[in-house]
Amino acid sequence: MPGAELRRTSPATRVVALLGLLAAVVIPQASAVDRSKFRTCEQGSFCRRFRQWIKRPEIEKPLWTIFKEKSENVGGGEYHFQVKHVHEATPHLLLRVNAYSSGIVRFRLGEIDPVHKRHEIPVGDAIADPPPVGSEKVDWMELPEASVLSFETEAGAKVKVEIRHSPLAMAVAVNGQIVQRLNSRNFLTFERYRKPKELRPPDELRDAAVVIDSAAHPHDLDTKGLWEEDFGGHTDRKPRGPAALGMDLTFEGGVPGLFGLPEHGTKASLPFYDEPYRFYNLDVFEYEIGNPMALYGAVPLLWAIHNFPGSKPVTTGFLWLNPSETFVKLERASGEGPKNPAHVWWVSESGVLDASVLVGPAPPTVSGQFHALTGLGAMPALWALGKHQCRWNYMTQKDVAQVDAGFDKHDIPYDVMWLDIEHTDGKAYFSWNSANFPEPGKMIQSISDKRRKFVNVVDPHIKKDEKFHVFREVRDKGLFIKKIDWKMMDDPSDVKPADWVEIEKIPDPNATIPEGWSVEDDGQWEAPKIPNPEYKGVWHPRQITDPTSPQTDFEGWCWPGTSLYPDFADPAMRDYWGSQFALDKYTGTNADTYVWNDMNEPSVFNGPEVTMPRDAIHPYGNVEHRDLHNMYGYYVHRATYEGLQKRVPNDRPFVLTRSFFVGSHKYAAIWTGDNYAKWDHLQASIAMVGALTLSGQSLVGADVGGFFKHPDNEMLVRWYQLAVLAYPFLRNHAHLETPRREPFVFDDETMGLVKDSLQLRYRMLPVWYTLFADYHRKGEPVVRPLFWDYLSDPNTHTDEDALENEIMLGNVLLVRGVTKPMTEADKGSVYLPVTPGGWYDLYTGDNTAPGRHEMQFTLQSIPAYFRAGTVVPMKSRVRRSSSCTWQDPFTLKIYLDPTSGTATGRLYIDDYKTTQYQDGKSFLEVEFEFKSGTLKASSMSGSLTDIVSTEVERVEIFGLRSPPTSAVLSQSGAQHTLPKPNTRQITTWTSTTPLHTAVVKVSPWIDLRTTGWELKVA
């Protein structure tokens, strides 16, 4: 859903709804984002100060140092070090270092007894609760110039952390090789809170001519914006003063690329822009591809690949956990490139410094370490992996029924019908437009009857309307965010200087008594008054913002017009919000209705940068909005998820969010926002989805076909061909003013190709579901960049196709998007990483060598290859929804390593919809092995009832050296001779002799719940 720029036509044109607002704050639809509405580093005072700070003279001189006398081992792998500034009398900062057994080194730097409490993310928000387990055995050694911590990770990696005392800096080594250095360039700044209008933070030493921090130094200090600043016609008052913190980071070794940092519309291998990457969650209209502007979400996680001479490549990660506005600058030293280290600096507006080094050293361990810190993702229901049908908007109940019927008429599968904001009564969420949706309960039940689901949008801005119960109840509970009606006052701590002269005029010292002046006759002579050159004016105390200035509920504009914004950081507000989804409260819904939280950055049409003012106040904890801005959307969708958990216990909730932060993966699916029907947006979706999955968010996708404008037939086909294989969350969505885009409204050829793609998605749902089980239990991304699986292949670090056009579905399938029209490029290349046995074409089954291949594109498919040595579970029967396939048997596709004739794979099954699997037994997981012509289960766990099928009806084997002539199934003590396999030849790169495929029809079916079964072909 777009922001304020988008117009809607409806009753009285939403009347005057956004009347003067729209005239004042809305810019007509354009072809690209209006950059003038959004700040750059130079336009934000704290980032501008930091850039000046890191250019200061004598930057190498120590500032912050470890106060060794105050170092402490507090147990559980945690160590405390007091940090003293060289120009201050006592330590004012505390450094906490945690050595977690999973392989995380966490550094937290905060104030000791601050003037104002600094915001720190509460325990259980973003970070897992309980936090990761500390290493049981850490060796702590004190050297004259450094403190050294050494420990071994659960996976056996040896980690060494050296904390240099002066200037404060940290180096992290893995298996004897330093991989990351923190503050090695001495960029560290920590702007402690000051008293009102004070230049320096409190301390006994008061010399103003020394370097303290980026807000107090003698080197052409930029004081603009310390206490208030303007942007876009809005004034941001800062009664607590400057509070920024920043630091440099170096990834050591030869670093061919850096990855992650979602959400930005950039390449997968992050470009080193002149402008830093910005994290400030915003409702960005028609965002561009190829720049570091902030978008809707923020996960400040950076991955690096390191190459060291004589060693295998390693990966590490770095997480900067701060929810205030943050800038991240990627840099190379002059003349350096991929064979040299990569440098980064980070700066945030407020809060505390909370940084974690994920030591790896392999991609799976980096992913596991991130999830050890933040928690594992939820296991989605199977239906959530099917097709979601959405647009802004299906306008009536009849419209919904016709779209649903259209899919059935053309035998196109889909799982979920969606409604956007027009279904509500005047944008009052939790309500229905009774004229257009007179019987919502009946409408939703008709979808449920077909074993499909429903999703309604519920945005977090609350319509100001006394008739709207949510508005009244949240207001009466005092749970809305506040604005301060600023008043000024005399600073009680400001004292008139002793040398202050307030005498305006003094006797003229040069005057003389006039001749003939008689005291008796003329009186006492007084010299005439002249202006006092020492006069300083009437002294007035310094004016400061009155801390008791009254607060009122903050009001902004959004879709309903005047709207208020709940304080979702407050657990009481989250509890209230969640309760509104109860079936006896949210009328017209049933247990098959789920939720979409949009506009939750939050979007405020008349606010600065189309969002909430930074100086708004969250009553819970008296926190300024600037301190937690990037977590607002997180708190919204968490509240929704927890409400759905309570609504139907044992159900798996589904929530889609646009705005997100670290930890969102535990509660919500994510999409890449309001993209464009353009080829560059199609290509960028590969990188954007990959960045999200590297950052722990696996249930993600992009709007298929683009949200803005309308794709031509070829673009639509290419988008579906990519999405069904590369987007874990598969939804098409479109702007109100675009033509209808359901597959069946296109010509027969286009509809047929889209249908083929969707049917392929549904046949492959067992693969997707099994991979999500890995994600849920181990944190392995469901789709991921090629280097995640093939780090030892250097081409996956640098090859343009491998990085920007390709992505892996688990370790099973490589997908190469076609992201240009055939009139522009009807040929292209694909890079297949080095792996034993090569790759098998998804469509033909031909065996292809690793390496680069040039190919002729056709409209019928995009390049996609199964890895040799893989057993792939699928379902051959396609129904109208995924829930209709529960009782259908499986097909196993076996792609052999032709050299060894072997393959392995897995299948995970549960009831597909509830949390019953969490009992540790209500699931079935089977490890398959094919060796010496025999397929069997090498292991099996769980015990699943017959609520769903656990049977195999068909086995297809690719890469056989000779065509088999017989097949025998041994099961439950009996042998069954099966029909002769159907065979055909396929090409291979390993020899001039062709390989063969065999299709074995299995009857009786293999029951995977039984033990000891074997299928032998010969």
Coordinates of C-alpha atoms in Angstrom, one line a residue, residues 26-27 234 265 356 387 449 469 482 546 562 564 707 804 813 872 914 982:
V26 CA 0.9 15.4 -1.5
I27 CA 2.9 15.4 -4.6
H234 CA 9.1 20.5 10.6
G265 CA 17.0 -1.5 -3.4
S356 CA 27.7 -8.4 17.8
K387 CA -0.3 -18.4 -3.9
D449 CA -15.4 -24.1 2.3
H469 CA -14.8 1.8 19.7
K482 CA 1.9 11.9 22.8
D546 CA 10.0 23.2 30.1
T562 CA -7.2 12.5 11.3
L564 CA -4.0 8.7 16.2
F707 CA 2.7 -2.8 -7.5
E804 CA 22.7 -10.7 -9.1
L813 CA 17.7 -25.9 -6.8
V872 CA 13.6 -34.1 -4.0
T914 CA -1.2 -26.5 14.0
N982 CA 9.7 -46.3 -18.1

